[in-house]
GROMACS .gro file of C-alpha atoms in nm:
model
  477
    1UNK     CA    1  16.253  12.414   3.869
    2UNK     CA    2  16.083  12.093   3.748
    3UNK     CA    3  15.812  11.944   3.956
    4UNK     CA    4  16.006  11.641   4.071
    5UNK     CA    5  16.294  11.855   4.210
    6UNK     CA    6  16.055  12.103   4.369
    7UNK     CA    7  15.874  11.812   4.538
    8UNK     CA    8  16.192  11.651   4.665
    9UNK     CA    9  16.318  11.984   4.792
   10UNK     CA   10  15.988  12.041   4.983
   11UNK     CA   11  16.003  11.687   5.127
   12UNK     CA   12  16.356  11.748   5.257
   13UNK     CA   13  16.293  12.090   5.383
   14UNK     CA   14  15.981  11.991   5.590
   15UNK     CA   15  16.083  11.631   5.645
   16UNK     CA   16  15.740  11.535   5.545
   17UNK     CA   17  15.572  11.299   5.297
   18UNK     CA   18  15.230  11.458   5.385
   19UNK     CA   19  15.011  11.659   5.140
   20UNK     CA   20  14.700  11.845   5.235
   21UNK     CA   21  14.381  11.882   5.046
   22UNK     CA   22  14.251  12.237   5.011
   23UNK     CA   23  13.884  12.160   4.939
   24UNK     CA   24  13.620  12.434   4.994
   25UNK     CA   25  13.355  12.175   5.115
   26UNK     CA   26  13.101  12.362   5.324
   27UNK     CA   27  13.001  12.038   5.496
   28UNK     CA   28  13.361  12.003   5.640
   29UNK     CA   29  13.397  12.368   5.747
   30UNK     CA   30  13.447  12.414   6.119
   31UNK     CA   31  13.164  12.591   6.305
   32UNK     CA   32  13.374  12.897   6.382
   33UNK     CA   33  13.410  12.974   6.013
   34UNK     CA   34  13.045  12.923   5.921
   35UNK     CA   35  12.847  13.237   5.833
   36UNK     CA   36  12.587  13.364   5.590
   37UNK     CA   37  12.865  13.446   5.346
   38UNK     CA   38  12.981  13.090   5.262
   39UNK     CA   39  13.261  13.195   5.027
   40UNK     CA   40  13.409  13.429   5.286
   41UNK     CA   41  13.400  13.153   5.551
   42UNK     CA   42  13.569  12.902   5.319
   43UNK     CA   43  13.829  13.153   5.217
   44UNK     CA   44  13.923  13.218   5.588
   45UNK     CA   45  13.930  12.846   5.667
   46UNK     CA   46  14.147  12.753   5.373
   47UNK     CA   47  14.385  13.047   5.446
   48UNK     CA   48  14.420  12.915   5.805
   49UNK     CA   49  14.501  12.568   5.680
   50UNK     CA   50  14.780  12.699   5.458
   51UNK     CA   51  14.927  12.916   5.739
   52UNK     CA   52  14.923  12.629   5.980
   53UNK     CA   53  15.090  12.372   5.749
   54UNK     CA   54  15.349  12.549   5.541
   55UNK     CA   55  15.626  12.386   5.739
   56UNK     CA   56  15.458  12.054   5.781
   57UNK     CA   57  15.367  11.931   5.438
   58UNK     CA   58  15.538  11.855   5.109
   59UNK     CA   59  15.248  11.960   4.876
   60UNK     CA   60  14.904  12.108   4.853
   61UNK     CA   61  14.615  11.944   4.658
   62UNK     CA   62  14.318  12.162   4.589
   63UNK     CA   63  14.023  11.965   4.425
   64UNK     CA   64  13.896  12.154   4.123
   65UNK     CA   65  13.541  12.011   4.150
   66UNK     CA   66  13.463  12.172   4.480
   67UNK     CA   67  13.561  12.514   4.351
   68UNK     CA   68  13.361  12.460   4.025
   69UNK     CA   69  13.053  12.358   4.226
   70UNK     CA   70  13.056  12.715   4.386
   71UNK     CA   71  13.039  12.881   4.039
   72UNK     CA   72  13.236  13.194   3.941
   73UNK     CA   73  13.301  13.282   4.311
   74UNK     CA   74  13.446  12.941   4.350
   75UNK     CA   75  13.705  12.989   4.069
   76UNK     CA   76  13.790  13.324   4.222
   77UNK     CA   77  13.840  13.153   4.551
   78UNK     CA   78  14.071  12.902   4.384
   79UNK     CA   79  14.289  13.175   4.246
   80UNK     CA   80  14.312  13.344   4.587
   81UNK     CA   81  14.405  13.008   4.745
   82UNK     CA   82  14.680  12.945   4.489
   83UNK     CA   83  14.819  13.289   4.545
   84UNK     CA   84  14.841  13.216   4.918
   85UNK     CA   85  15.046  12.902   4.881
   86UNK     CA   86  15.420  12.961   4.928
   87UNK     CA   87  15.603  12.930   4.596
   88UNK     CA   88  15.849  12.667   4.714
   89UNK     CA   89  15.566  12.417   4.793
   90UNK     CA   90  15.436  12.237   4.485
   91UNK     CA   91  15.063  12.235   4.402
   92UNK     CA   92  14.887  11.933   4.260
   93UNK     CA   93  14.550  12.032   4.112
   94UNK     CA   94  14.310  11.743   4.161
   95UNK     CA   95  14.101  11.776   3.838
   96UNK     CA   96  14.076  11.411   3.713
   97UNK     CA   97  14.047  11.579   3.368
   98UNK     CA   98  13.946  11.335   3.109
   99UNK     CA   99  13.815  11.531   2.802
  100UNK     CA  100  14.048  11.505   2.503
  101UNK     CA  101  13.894  11.803   2.312
  102UNK     CA  102  13.981  12.056   2.587
  103UNK     CA  103  14.316  11.907   2.705
  104UNK     CA  104  14.536  12.158   2.517
  105UNK     CA  105  14.348  12.464   2.641
  106UNK     CA  106  14.302  12.330   2.989
  107UNK     CA  107  14.676  12.244   3.022
  108UNK     CA  108  14.771  12.609   2.926
  109UNK     CA  109  14.523  12.735   3.183
  110UNK     CA  110  14.630  12.528   3.483
  111UNK     CA  111  15.012  12.541   3.405
  112UNK     CA  112  15.048  12.894   3.268
  113UNK     CA  113  14.754  13.103   3.396
  114UNK     CA  114  14.714  12.924   3.740
  115UNK     CA  115  15.083  12.818   3.764
  116UNK     CA  116  15.014  12.493   3.937
  117UNK     CA  117  15.289  12.230   3.933
  118UNK     CA  118  15.100  11.907   3.857
  119UNK     CA  119  14.751  11.782   3.775
  120UNK     CA  120  14.561  11.453   3.807
  121UNK     CA  121  14.421  11.311   3.485
  122UNK     CA  122  14.192  11.031   3.382
  123UNK     CA  123  14.367  10.757   3.181
  124UNK     CA  124  14.076  10.632   2.958
  125UNK     CA  125  14.128  10.851   2.658
  126UNK     CA  126  14.492  10.736   2.639
  127UNK     CA  127  14.816  10.902   2.569
  128UNK     CA  128  14.675  11.163   2.327
  129UNK     CA  129  14.490  11.310   2.621
  130UNK     CA  130  14.801  11.324   2.845
  131UNK     CA  131  15.043  11.459   2.573
  132UNK     CA  132  14.932  11.824   2.584
  133UNK     CA  133  15.015  11.836   2.957
  134UNK     CA  134  15.356  11.680   2.904
  135UNK     CA  135  15.478  11.942   2.666
  136UNK     CA  136  15.533  12.168   2.971
  137UNK     CA  137  15.875  12.022   3.085
  138UNK     CA  138  15.871  12.168   3.426
  139UNK     CA  139  15.527  12.030   3.516
  140UNK     CA  140  15.391  11.680   3.587
  141UNK     CA  141  15.080  11.468   3.578
  142UNK     CA  142  14.934  11.205   3.815
  143UNK     CA  143  14.736  10.935   3.636
  144UNK     CA  144  14.444  10.790   3.828
  145UNK     CA  145  14.490  10.417   3.812
  146UNK     CA  146  14.292  10.295   4.120
  147UNK     CA  147  13.992  10.429   4.312
  148UNK     CA  148  13.880  10.324   4.664
  149UNK     CA  149  13.515  10.358   4.570
  150UNK     CA  150  13.350  10.015   4.615
  151UNK     CA  151  13.136  10.076   4.304
  152UNK     CA  152  13.459  10.078   4.085
  153UNK     CA  153  13.576   9.737   4.187
  154UNK     CA  154  13.376   9.558   3.907
  155UNK     CA  155  13.571   9.770   3.659
  156UNK     CA  156  13.910   9.784   3.828
  157UNK     CA  157  13.932   9.415   3.898
  158UNK     CA  158  13.826   9.315   3.544
  159UNK     CA  159  13.889   9.064   3.392
  160UNK     CA  160  14.056   8.877   3.683
  161UNK     CA  161  14.204   8.953   4.021
  162UNK     CA  162  14.535   8.827   3.897
  163UNK     CA  163  14.544   9.064   3.593
  164UNK     CA  164  14.320   9.356   3.684
  165UNK     CA  165  14.251   9.662   3.472
  166UNK     CA  166  14.410   9.904   3.719
  167UNK     CA  167  14.749   9.738   3.675
  168UNK     CA  168  14.716   9.755   3.300
  169UNK     CA  169  14.652  10.128   3.338
  170UNK     CA  170  14.982  10.139   3.542
  171UNK     CA  171  15.172   9.949   3.273
  172UNK     CA  172  15.042  10.150   2.988
  173UNK     CA  173  15.080  10.496   3.147
  174UNK     CA  174  15.446  10.430   3.231
  175UNK     CA  175  15.508  10.460   2.857
  176UNK     CA  176  15.350  10.804   2.833
  177UNK     CA  177  15.605  10.998   3.039
  178UNK     CA  178  15.929  10.969   3.240
  179UNK     CA  179  15.929  10.916   3.617
  180UNK     CA  180  16.003  11.292   3.657
  181UNK     CA  181  15.700  11.378   3.445
  182UNK     CA  182  15.439  11.123   3.530
  183UNK     CA  183  15.325  10.979   3.870
  184UNK     CA  184  15.022  10.768   3.980
  185UNK     CA  185  14.730  10.831   4.200
  186UNK     CA  186  14.620  10.524   4.398
  187UNK     CA  187  14.315  10.538   4.604
  188UNK     CA  188  14.286  10.225   4.819
  189UNK     CA  189  14.235  10.099   5.172
  190UNK     CA  190  14.429   9.777   5.084
  191UNK     CA  191  14.812   9.788   5.117
  192UNK     CA  192  14.829   9.479   4.887
  193UNK     CA  193  14.690   9.685   4.602
  194UNK     CA  194  14.959   9.956   4.674
  195UNK     CA  195  15.225   9.698   4.673
  196UNK     CA  196  15.111   9.561   4.337
  197UNK     CA  197  15.124   9.900   4.177
  198UNK     CA  198  15.472   9.969   4.332
  199UNK     CA  199  15.593   9.638   4.198
  200UNK     CA  200  15.487   9.731   3.840
  201UNK     CA  201  15.605  10.093   3.877
  202UNK     CA  202  15.909  10.082   4.106
  203UNK     CA  203  16.036  10.429   4.042
  204UNK     CA  204  15.707  10.640   4.002
  205UNK     CA  205  15.585  10.891   4.260
  206UNK     CA  206  15.258  10.745   4.406
  207UNK     CA  207  15.006  10.987   4.548
  208UNK     CA  208  14.812  10.764   4.788
  209UNK     CA  209  14.444  10.829   4.872
  210UNK     CA  210  14.186  10.687   5.110
  211UNK     CA  211  14.457  10.516   5.325
  212UNK     CA  212  14.310  10.633   5.662
  213UNK     CA  213  14.024  10.387   5.678
  214UNK     CA  214  13.932  10.242   6.011
  215UNK     CA  215  14.189   9.982   6.106
  216UNK     CA  216  14.445  10.086   5.849
  217UNK     CA  217  14.791   9.972   5.904
  218UNK     CA  218  15.039  10.255   5.861
  219UNK     CA  219  15.345  10.027   5.864
  220UNK     CA  220  15.197   9.811   5.583
  221UNK     CA  221  15.102  10.123   5.376
  222UNK     CA  222  15.453  10.259   5.402
  223UNK     CA  223  15.618   9.927   5.326
  224UNK     CA  224  15.396   9.875   5.029
  225UNK     CA  225  15.423  10.219   4.884
  226UNK     CA  226  15.772  10.339   4.935
  227UNK     CA  227  16.042  10.281   4.663
  228UNK     CA  228  16.349  10.092   4.711
  229UNK     CA  229  16.514  10.435   4.793
  230UNK     CA  230  16.255  10.482   5.062
  231UNK     CA  231  16.074  10.769   4.894
  232UNK     CA  232  15.821  10.817   4.613
  233UNK     CA  233  15.506  10.807   4.832
  234UNK     CA  234  15.290  11.099   4.913
  235UNK     CA  235  15.031  11.051   5.200
  236UNK     CA  236  14.730  11.270   5.261
  237UNK     CA  237  14.647  11.449   5.576
  238UNK     CA  238  14.327  11.290   5.702
  239UNK     CA  239  14.039  11.511   5.587
  240UNK     CA  240  13.865  11.512   5.919
  241UNK     CA  241  14.178  11.646   6.094
  242UNK     CA  242  14.139  11.978   5.901
  243UNK     CA  243  13.828  12.082   6.093
  244UNK     CA  244  13.956  12.007   6.440
  245UNK     CA  245  14.141  12.240   6.688
  246UNK     CA  246  14.521  12.234   6.710
  247UNK     CA  247  14.569  12.161   6.346
  248UNK     CA  248  14.945  12.222   6.325
  249UNK     CA  249  15.005  12.017   6.651
  250UNK     CA  250  14.806  11.716   6.511
  251UNK     CA  251  14.974  11.731   6.172
  252UNK     CA  252  15.321  11.767   6.334
  253UNK     CA  253  15.251  11.449   6.548
  254UNK     CA  254  15.130  11.255   6.240
  255UNK     CA  255  15.441  11.365   6.040
  256UNK     CA  256  15.671  11.242   6.318
  257UNK     CA  257  15.489  10.912   6.350
  258UNK     CA  258  15.530  10.857   5.968
  259UNK     CA  259  15.904  10.940   5.975
  260UNK     CA  260  15.947  10.708   6.273
  261UNK     CA  261  15.767  10.424   6.108
  262UNK     CA  262  15.965  10.485   5.781
  263UNK     CA  263  16.294  10.470   5.965
  264UNK     CA  264  16.194  10.135   6.121
  265UNK     CA  265  16.105   9.997   5.773
  266UNK     CA  266  16.439  10.126   5.634
  267UNK     CA  267  16.621   9.929   5.909
  268UNK     CA  268  16.417   9.632   5.833
  269UNK     CA  269  16.511   9.654   5.466
  270UNK     CA  270  16.876   9.668   5.564
  271UNK     CA  271  16.834   9.328   5.743
  272UNK     CA  272  16.668   9.189   5.434
  273UNK     CA  273  16.966   9.304   5.225
  274UNK     CA  274  17.205   9.119   5.453
  275UNK     CA  275  17.020   8.789   5.464
  276UNK     CA  276  16.836   8.769   5.131
  277UNK     CA  277  17.043   8.965   4.879
  278UNK     CA  278  16.898   8.762   4.590
  279UNK     CA  279  16.542   8.891   4.636
  280UNK     CA  280  16.580   9.230   4.808
  281UNK     CA  281  16.459   9.519   4.586
  282UNK     CA  282  16.743   9.737   4.718
  283UNK     CA  283  16.968   9.553   4.467
  284UNK     CA  284  16.770   9.687   4.173
  285UNK     CA  285  16.937   9.769   3.843
  286UNK     CA  286  16.990  10.143   3.792
  287UNK     CA  287  16.799  10.110   3.461
  288UNK     CA  288  16.521   9.895   3.606
  289UNK     CA  289  16.242  10.121   3.503
  290UNK     CA  290  16.365  10.135   3.140
  291UNK     CA  291  16.400   9.748   3.128
  292UNK     CA  292  16.052   9.698   3.257
  293UNK     CA  293  15.908   9.943   2.998
  294UNK     CA  294  16.096   9.781   2.712
  295UNK     CA  295  15.937   9.454   2.822
  296UNK     CA  296  15.592   9.598   2.851
  297UNK     CA  297  15.624   9.751   2.501
  298UNK     CA  298  15.702   9.407   2.358
  299UNK     CA  299  16.065   9.502   2.271
  300UNK     CA  300  16.181   9.204   2.478
  301UNK     CA  301  15.988   8.882   2.435
  302UNK     CA  302  16.030   8.532   2.587
  303UNK     CA  303  15.937   8.210   2.409
  304UNK     CA  304  16.087   8.004   2.132
  305UNK     CA  305  16.204   8.233   1.849
  306UNK     CA  306  16.387   8.138   1.536
  307UNK     CA  307  16.680   8.385   1.475
  308UNK     CA  308  16.815   8.503   1.142
  309UNK     CA  309  17.093   8.251   1.173
  310UNK     CA  310  16.843   7.970   1.195
  311UNK     CA  311  16.907   7.900   1.564
  312UNK     CA  312  16.616   7.888   1.813
  313UNK     CA  313  16.654   8.120   2.117
  314UNK     CA  314  16.419   8.135   2.429
  315UNK     CA  315  16.394   8.513   2.375
  316UNK     CA  316  16.372   8.776   2.104
  317UNK     CA  317  16.470   9.145   2.100
  318UNK     CA  318  16.285   9.390   1.869
  319UNK     CA  319  16.386   9.754   1.943
  320UNK     CA  320  16.212   9.905   1.632
  321UNK     CA  321  15.907  10.000   1.850
  322UNK     CA  322  16.115  10.236   2.065
  323UNK     CA  323  16.111  10.523   1.802
  324UNK     CA  324  15.731  10.513   1.809
  325UNK     CA  325  15.732  10.580   2.185
  326UNK     CA  326  15.899  10.927   2.251
  327UNK     CA  327  15.908  10.884   2.633
  328UNK     CA  328  16.089  10.546   2.621
  329UNK     CA  329  16.305  10.667   2.343
  330UNK     CA  330  16.410  10.957   2.564
  331UNK     CA  331  16.514  10.719   2.838
  332UNK     CA  332  16.710  10.506   2.595
  333UNK     CA  333  16.902  10.814   2.478
  334UNK     CA  334  16.974  10.896   2.837
  335UNK     CA  335  17.129  10.550   2.897
  336UNK     CA  336  17.360  10.597   2.592
  337UNK     CA  337  17.445  10.955   2.693
  338UNK     CA  338  17.557  10.844   3.033
  339UNK     CA  339  17.816  10.635   2.873
  340UNK     CA  340  17.919  10.867   2.588
  341UNK     CA  341  17.981  11.167   2.804
  342UNK     CA  342  18.283  10.993   2.962
  343UNK     CA  343  18.442  10.912   2.606
  344UNK     CA  344  18.651  11.120   2.379
  345UNK     CA  345  18.535  11.159   2.014
  346UNK     CA  346  18.465  11.428   1.759
  347UNK     CA  347  18.182  11.272   1.574
  348UNK     CA  348  17.908  11.005   1.626
  349UNK     CA  349  17.850  10.728   1.375
  350UNK     CA  350  17.535  10.522   1.355
  351UNK     CA  351  17.517  10.173   1.202
  352UNK     CA  352  17.242  10.134   0.948
  353UNK     CA  353  16.968  10.090   0.980
  354UNK     CA  354  16.847  10.019   1.327
  355UNK     CA  355  17.067  10.258   1.522
  356UNK     CA  356  17.034  10.565   1.288
  357UNK     CA  357  16.741  10.717   1.483
  358UNK     CA  358  16.940  10.666   1.808
  359UNK     CA  359  17.255  10.820   1.667
  360UNK     CA  360  17.047  11.116   1.540
  361UNK     CA  361  16.885  11.166   1.878
  362UNK     CA  362  17.228  11.156   2.051
  363UNK     CA  363  17.380  11.396   1.796
  364UNK     CA  364  17.112  11.649   1.880
  365UNK     CA  365  17.151  11.593   2.259
  366UNK     CA  366  17.526  11.610   2.259
  367UNK     CA  367  17.562  11.883   1.997
  368UNK     CA  368  17.792  11.650   1.812
  369UNK     CA  369  17.803  11.605   1.426
  370UNK     CA  370  17.690  11.271   1.291
  371UNK     CA  371  17.795  11.045   1.002
  372UNK     CA  372  17.719  10.689   0.905
  373UNK     CA  373  17.882  10.425   0.685
  374UNK     CA  374  17.650  10.301   0.409
  375UNK     CA  375  17.534   9.946   0.418
  376UNK     CA  376  17.579   9.928   0.046
  377UNK     CA  377  17.764  10.178  -0.178
  378UNK     CA  378  17.542  10.363  -0.422
  379UNK     CA  379  17.587  10.284  -0.792
  380UNK     CA  380  17.511  10.641  -0.888
  381UNK     CA  381  17.575  11.001  -0.777
  382UNK     CA  382  17.879  11.048  -0.555
  383UNK     CA  383  17.903  10.675  -0.462
  384UNK     CA  384  18.013  10.771  -0.113
  385UNK     CA  385  18.099  10.506   0.136
  386UNK     CA  386  18.044  10.744   0.435
  387UNK     CA  387  17.756  10.989   0.453
  388UNK     CA  388  17.811  11.322   0.615
  389UNK     CA  389  18.103  11.560   0.661
  390UNK     CA  390  18.424  11.458   0.832
  391UNK     CA  391  18.797  11.504   0.832
  392UNK     CA  392  19.048  11.220   0.818
  393UNK     CA  393  19.220  11.171   1.148
  394UNK     CA  394  18.911  11.248   1.358
  395UNK     CA  395  18.801  11.006   1.635
  396UNK     CA  396  18.451  10.862   1.595
  397UNK     CA  397  18.229  10.686   1.858
  398UNK     CA  398  18.010  10.412   1.692
  399UNK     CA  399  17.660  10.358   1.814
  400UNK     CA  400  17.458  10.050   1.753
  401UNK     CA  401  17.156   9.889   1.907
  402UNK     CA  402  17.253   9.525   1.994
  403UNK     CA  403  17.577   9.334   2.018
  404UNK     CA  404  17.503   8.969   1.914
  405UNK     CA  405  17.814   8.856   1.730
  406UNK     CA  406  17.978   9.199   1.666
  407UNK     CA  407  18.002   9.130   1.297
  408UNK     CA  408  17.784   9.421   1.161
  409UNK     CA  409  17.928   9.680   1.395
  410UNK     CA  410  18.286   9.589   1.320
  411UNK     CA  411  18.216   9.587   0.944
  412UNK     CA  412  18.080   9.949   0.990
  413UNK     CA  413  18.386  10.043   1.197
  414UNK     CA  414  18.620   9.910   0.932
  415UNK     CA  415  18.449  10.128   0.665
  416UNK     CA  416  18.503  10.431   0.886
  417UNK     CA  417  18.865  10.344   0.928
  418UNK     CA  418  18.910  10.295   0.560
  419UNK     CA  419  18.818  10.658   0.523
  420UNK     CA  420  19.098  10.768   0.761
  421UNK     CA  421  18.884  10.789   1.079
  422UNK     CA  422  18.980  10.645   1.414
  423UNK     CA  423  18.737  10.424   1.598
  424UNK     CA  424  18.804  10.334   1.966
  425UNK     CA  425  18.467  10.299   2.126
  426UNK     CA  426  18.153  10.108   2.025
  427UNK     CA  427  17.836  10.183   2.237
  428UNK     CA  428  17.518   9.967   2.226
  429UNK     CA  429  17.197   9.947   2.421
  430UNK     CA  430  17.205   9.561   2.481
  431UNK     CA  431  17.496   9.323   2.498
  432UNK     CA  432  17.409   8.960   2.430
  433UNK     CA  433  17.735   8.871   2.606
  434UNK     CA  434  17.892   8.534   2.523
  435UNK     CA  435  18.234   8.700   2.476
  436UNK     CA  436  18.142   8.961   2.219
  437UNK     CA  437  18.314   9.255   2.401
  438UNK     CA  438  18.634   9.039   2.424
  439UNK     CA  439  18.605   8.978   2.050
  440UNK     CA  440  18.585   9.365   1.991
  441UNK     CA  441  18.891   9.409   2.215
  442UNK     CA  442  19.084   9.164   2.000
  443UNK     CA  443  19.014   9.397   1.705
  444UNK     CA  444  19.113   9.712   1.903
  445UNK     CA  445  18.769   9.833   2.007
  446UNK     CA  446  18.626   9.907   2.349
  447UNK     CA  447  18.274   9.784   2.386
  448UNK     CA  448  18.017   9.955   2.612
  449UNK     CA  449  17.651   9.868   2.677
  450UNK     CA  450  17.364  10.023   2.872
  451UNK     CA  451  17.279   9.684   2.995
  452UNK     CA  452  17.345   9.316   2.922
  453UNK     CA  453  17.092   9.044   2.850
  454UNK     CA  454  17.167   8.881   3.178
  455UNK     CA  455  17.090   9.202   3.369
  456UNK     CA  456  16.755   9.230   3.170
  457UNK     CA  457  16.643   8.874   3.252
  458UNK     CA  458  16.747   8.912   3.619
  459UNK     CA  459  16.549   9.227   3.653
  460UNK     CA  460  16.241   9.086   3.476
  461UNK     CA  461  16.256   8.776   3.691
  462UNK     CA  462  16.290   8.967   4.023
  463UNK     CA  463  16.004   9.198   3.920
  464UNK     CA  464  15.777   8.913   3.845
  465UNK     CA  465  15.752   8.980   3.471
  466UNK     CA  466  15.891   8.645   3.358
  467UNK     CA  467  15.842   8.292   3.522
  468UNK     CA  468  16.109   8.088   3.676
  469UNK     CA  469  16.088   7.854   3.377
  470UNK     CA  470  16.146   8.137   3.134
  471UNK     CA  471  16.444   8.261   3.350
  472UNK     CA  472  16.600   7.908   3.364
  473UNK     CA  473  16.551   7.860   2.988
  474UNK     CA  474  16.760   8.180   2.929
  475UNK     CA  475  17.023   8.065   3.179
  476UNK     CA  476  17.060   7.730   2.999
  477UNK     CA  477  17.073   7.880   2.647
   0.00000   0.00000   0.00000
């Protein structure tokens, strides 16, 4: 079972968003567990915490540094703690690992030898550091994007409060892994910071830290951190609760309070949907995360751009960067796949040259043979018009990247038909609209798109990625 599904199942089973830290900190150990044998006392205390919380929390989070500080006995203690955790509850190893040179070996150790489900990583060596952890498809990583430590503020808020470094970390790390593979760790006492992270990453799981500062507002924390589906937020059990009597009773009360507050917020959001449907995030596009990532990658740009036709548009679409970002490319393929699985065809055909990588990826995913019509016929060799094997009379689904006028994709479809193939459906990532699908229908084709340009601009505007001026310029174009 992949981490995301395991986490969701644990949340549903225990009706809890709480996770508990399993940290062998001698300074926090209750008096009744203290003895000359520190390791033995820590072992008994941590085992007690696990027994008391297995039906109250959705995840466990041991902090590697505490175990390492105890030397070899500490690592042995960690292995004993991991063995005691029920297999159905996910384990997030808090390692803040940041060394590129050891990432491959370390990933194998934590995911295969220790069998933990997820790990926290430092972002500052970039995607190369994270990649070895993402090759384990059933595991996940949490990227540290914000710390509550006051000394970090000078770095995290750089260069300005309006465009801080920690939000850039969020934007960049979203391109490294899918929402099922990569979450965010946000340590803050300020709900506004949590809200900004949620705005930039609407579908990511956020593991909140340091939210129990004096005077903290649980309602604001939940409202800021929950997704539009009222999930996606993990909340820590307060550390000082773990060394007090009646642990299970106290955590049960905290869990009940969180669920009650969450229900109140959900009802409040329902009212928002009724009265302000144009701004309520519950109306988000199903492909919102992908749209935002394409914008952040620079595949969708706004400004004054001269097109190939000579006309000036207030936007420009450049999808060539997608193939250099495997995680986003994977999401793009999923968008196409969701449409194609409802269509009938024997082969896929990509239109040269932009959609050939997409058609290739889809052919591998769908276990479907691929062909493509040549843009120009070779003057040597076989002089084929269609590359790949096929049989006349077969039905072909055509894949392209963008529908602007429909001219190039229809030219490709006509080449396929001239070879005796049937073309009924044309599937693209983006439809520029302006009646292009109607034009396809006039020629006997059904047009399908993952999203339209209007849906893209509406999503970007609601998410605060583009200004009202840019949004209106598109509307008027």
